[in-house]
Short mmCIF file of C-alpha atoms and ligand atoms in Angstrom, two decimals:
data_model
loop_
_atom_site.label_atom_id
_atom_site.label_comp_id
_atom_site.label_asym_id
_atom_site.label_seq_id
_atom_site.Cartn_x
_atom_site.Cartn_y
_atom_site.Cartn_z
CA UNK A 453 -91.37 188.84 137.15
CA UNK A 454 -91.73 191.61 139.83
CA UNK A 455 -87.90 193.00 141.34
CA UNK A 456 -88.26 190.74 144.52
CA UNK A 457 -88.04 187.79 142.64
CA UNK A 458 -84.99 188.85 140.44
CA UNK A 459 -83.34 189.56 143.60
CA UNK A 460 -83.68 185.89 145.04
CA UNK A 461 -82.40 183.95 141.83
CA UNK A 462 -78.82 184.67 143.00
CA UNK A 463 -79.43 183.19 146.20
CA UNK A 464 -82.03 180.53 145.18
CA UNK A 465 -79.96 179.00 142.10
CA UNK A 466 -77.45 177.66 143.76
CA UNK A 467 -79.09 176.16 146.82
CA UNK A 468 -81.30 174.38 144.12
CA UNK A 469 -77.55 173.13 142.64
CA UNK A 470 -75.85 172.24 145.93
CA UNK A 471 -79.34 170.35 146.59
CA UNK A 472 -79.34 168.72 143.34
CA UNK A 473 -75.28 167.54 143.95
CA UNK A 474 -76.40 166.30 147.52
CA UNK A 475 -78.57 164.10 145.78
CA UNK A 476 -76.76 162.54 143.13
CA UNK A 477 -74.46 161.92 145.94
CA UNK A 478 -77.16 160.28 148.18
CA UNK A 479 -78.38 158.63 145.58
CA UNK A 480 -75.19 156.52 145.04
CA UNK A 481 -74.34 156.40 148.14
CA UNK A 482 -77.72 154.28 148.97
CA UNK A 483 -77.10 152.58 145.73
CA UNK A 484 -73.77 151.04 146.90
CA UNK A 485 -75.23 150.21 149.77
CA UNK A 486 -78.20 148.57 148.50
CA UNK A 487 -75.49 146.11 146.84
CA UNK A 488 -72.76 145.22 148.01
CA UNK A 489 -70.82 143.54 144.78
CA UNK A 490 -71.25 139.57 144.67
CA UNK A 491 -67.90 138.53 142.35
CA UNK A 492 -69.34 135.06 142.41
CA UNK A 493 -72.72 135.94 141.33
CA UNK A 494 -71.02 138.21 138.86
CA UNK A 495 -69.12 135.59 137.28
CA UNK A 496 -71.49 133.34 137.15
CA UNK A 497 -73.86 136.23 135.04
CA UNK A 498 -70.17 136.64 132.49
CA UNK A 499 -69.71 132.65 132.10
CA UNK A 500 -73.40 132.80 131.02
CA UNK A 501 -73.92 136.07 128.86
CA UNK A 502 -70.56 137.95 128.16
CA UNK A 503 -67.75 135.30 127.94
CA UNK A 504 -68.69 133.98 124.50
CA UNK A 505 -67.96 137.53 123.15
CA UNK A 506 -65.71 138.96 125.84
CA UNK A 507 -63.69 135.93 126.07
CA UNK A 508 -62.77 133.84 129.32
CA UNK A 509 -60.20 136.41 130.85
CA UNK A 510 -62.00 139.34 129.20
CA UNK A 511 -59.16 139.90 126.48
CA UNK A 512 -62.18 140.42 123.73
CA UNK A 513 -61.22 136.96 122.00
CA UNK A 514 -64.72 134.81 122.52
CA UNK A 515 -65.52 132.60 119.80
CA UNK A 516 -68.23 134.47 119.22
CA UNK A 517 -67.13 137.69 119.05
CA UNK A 518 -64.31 136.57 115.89
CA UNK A 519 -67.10 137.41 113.53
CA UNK A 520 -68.30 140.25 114.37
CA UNK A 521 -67.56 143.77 112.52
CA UNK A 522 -67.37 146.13 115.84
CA UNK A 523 -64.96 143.49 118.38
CA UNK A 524 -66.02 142.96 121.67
CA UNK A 525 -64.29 144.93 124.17
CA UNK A 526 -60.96 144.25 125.36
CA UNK A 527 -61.48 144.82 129.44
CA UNK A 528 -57.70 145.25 129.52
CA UNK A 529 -57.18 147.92 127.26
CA UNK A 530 -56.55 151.20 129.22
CA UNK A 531 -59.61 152.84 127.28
CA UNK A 532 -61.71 149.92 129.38
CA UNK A 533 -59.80 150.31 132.02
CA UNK A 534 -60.00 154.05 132.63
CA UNK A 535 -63.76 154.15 132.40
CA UNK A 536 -65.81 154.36 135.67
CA UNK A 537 -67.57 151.77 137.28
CA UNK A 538 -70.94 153.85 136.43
CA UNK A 539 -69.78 154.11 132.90
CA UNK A 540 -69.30 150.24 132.48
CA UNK A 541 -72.79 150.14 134.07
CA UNK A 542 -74.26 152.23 131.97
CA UNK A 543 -72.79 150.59 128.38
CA UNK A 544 -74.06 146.82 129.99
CA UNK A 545 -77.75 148.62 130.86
CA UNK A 546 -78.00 150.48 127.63
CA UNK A 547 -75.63 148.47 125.22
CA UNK A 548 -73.47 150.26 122.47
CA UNK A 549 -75.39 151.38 119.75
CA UNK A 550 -74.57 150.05 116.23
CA UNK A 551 -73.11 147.29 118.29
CA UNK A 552 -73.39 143.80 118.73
CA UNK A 553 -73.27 144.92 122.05
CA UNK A 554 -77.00 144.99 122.98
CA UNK A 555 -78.54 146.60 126.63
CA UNK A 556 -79.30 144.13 129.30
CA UNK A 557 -81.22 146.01 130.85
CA UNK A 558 -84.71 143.98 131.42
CA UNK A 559 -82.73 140.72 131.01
CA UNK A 560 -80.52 141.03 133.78
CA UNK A 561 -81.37 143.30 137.46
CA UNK A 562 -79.49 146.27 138.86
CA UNK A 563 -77.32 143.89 140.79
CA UNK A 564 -76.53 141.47 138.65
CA UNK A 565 -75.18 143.98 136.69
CA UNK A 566 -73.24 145.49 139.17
CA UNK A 567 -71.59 141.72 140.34
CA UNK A 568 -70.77 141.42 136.81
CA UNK A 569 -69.00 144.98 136.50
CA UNK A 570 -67.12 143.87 139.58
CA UNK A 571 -66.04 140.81 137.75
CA UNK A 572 -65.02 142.18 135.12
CA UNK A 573 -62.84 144.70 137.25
CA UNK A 574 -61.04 141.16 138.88
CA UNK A 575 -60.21 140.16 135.29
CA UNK A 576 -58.76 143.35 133.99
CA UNK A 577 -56.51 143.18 136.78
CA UNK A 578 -55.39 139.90 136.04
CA UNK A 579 -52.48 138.97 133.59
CA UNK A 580 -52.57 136.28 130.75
C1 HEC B 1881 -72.58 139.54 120.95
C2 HEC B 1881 -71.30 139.75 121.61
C3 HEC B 1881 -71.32 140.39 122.99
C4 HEC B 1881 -71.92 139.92 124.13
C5 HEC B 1881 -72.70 138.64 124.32
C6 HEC B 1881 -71.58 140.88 125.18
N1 HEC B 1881 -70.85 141.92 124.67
FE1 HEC B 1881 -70.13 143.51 125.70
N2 HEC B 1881 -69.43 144.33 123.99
C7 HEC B 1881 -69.50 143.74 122.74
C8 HEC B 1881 -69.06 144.70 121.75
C9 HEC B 1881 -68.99 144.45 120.26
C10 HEC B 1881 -68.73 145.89 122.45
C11 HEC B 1881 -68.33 147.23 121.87
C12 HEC B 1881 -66.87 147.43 121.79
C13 HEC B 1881 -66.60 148.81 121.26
O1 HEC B 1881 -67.49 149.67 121.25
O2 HEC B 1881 -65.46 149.03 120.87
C14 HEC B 1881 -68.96 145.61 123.85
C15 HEC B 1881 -68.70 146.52 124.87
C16 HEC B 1881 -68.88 146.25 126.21
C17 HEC B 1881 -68.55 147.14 127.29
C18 HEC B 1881 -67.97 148.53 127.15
C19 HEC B 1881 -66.50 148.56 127.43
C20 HEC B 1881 -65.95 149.94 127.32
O3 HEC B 1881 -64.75 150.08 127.47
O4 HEC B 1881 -66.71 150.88 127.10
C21 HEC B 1881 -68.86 146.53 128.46
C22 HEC B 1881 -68.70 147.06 129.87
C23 HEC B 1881 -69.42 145.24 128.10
N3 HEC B 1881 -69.41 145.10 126.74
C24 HEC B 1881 -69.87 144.33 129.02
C25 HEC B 1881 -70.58 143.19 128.67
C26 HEC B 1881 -71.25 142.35 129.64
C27 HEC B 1881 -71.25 142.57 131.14
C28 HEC B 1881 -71.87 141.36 128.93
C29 HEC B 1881 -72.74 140.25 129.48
C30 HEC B 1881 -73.85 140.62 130.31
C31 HEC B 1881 -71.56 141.57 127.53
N4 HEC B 1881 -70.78 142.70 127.42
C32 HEC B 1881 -71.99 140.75 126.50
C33 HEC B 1881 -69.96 142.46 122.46
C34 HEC B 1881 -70.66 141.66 123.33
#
């Protein structure tokens, strides 16, 4: 690497971070925009795919999920709770591995995914 070069880095490394942070934040920007959250859509996607495992009001208790070894997730539980919206995207697209929890990804599309994370935001908030 000839001198020159060494003497950029400092300068060109972090424009190349800033521009990589813009990004990110572009990207979900455009994302969020792309779409907006459809609760009724989303609960429609639960009803059909989550609630036998997640249960009705998202407490975990499904009939389905009774037998299982790992429980379904309770959406109530601050541990749910706490998690970003991205982070509850990101378990439904790529499930939870040695889970009964399986990805979606390919079965359901980016925004059905997304109305059904806003769903399940509605029912953590809600009591018993
Ligand atoms: C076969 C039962 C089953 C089905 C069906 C199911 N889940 Fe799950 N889900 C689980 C289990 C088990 C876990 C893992 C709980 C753990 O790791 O403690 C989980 C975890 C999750 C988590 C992570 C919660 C957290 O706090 O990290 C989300 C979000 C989630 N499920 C959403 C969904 C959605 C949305 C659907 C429907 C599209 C769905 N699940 C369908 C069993 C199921």
């Amino acid at each position: 690497m000839r001198p020159i070069h060494r003497d950029l880095m400092p300068t060109i490394v972090p424009a190349i971070v800033v521009a990589g942070l813009m990004g990110l934040a572009f990207h979900s920007f455009v994302q969020a925009q792309e779409y907006p959250a459809d609760i009724t859509r989303g609960k429609g996607v639960y009803e059909r795919h989550c609630q036998a495992c997640h249960g009705v009001g998202g407490w975990g208790d499904g009939p389905d999920g009774q037998a299982l070894k790992v429980p379904p997730a309770n959406f109530h539980r601050f541990r749910s709770f706490l998690k970003s919206d991205e982070e509850l995207l990101r378990t439904i697209e790529h499930g939870v591995v040695f889970s009964p929890m399986h990805a979606w990804r390919g079965q359901l599309t980016d925004g059905e995914m997304q109305d059904v994370v806003a769903y399940i935001r509605l029912l953590s908030q809600q009591g018993r």
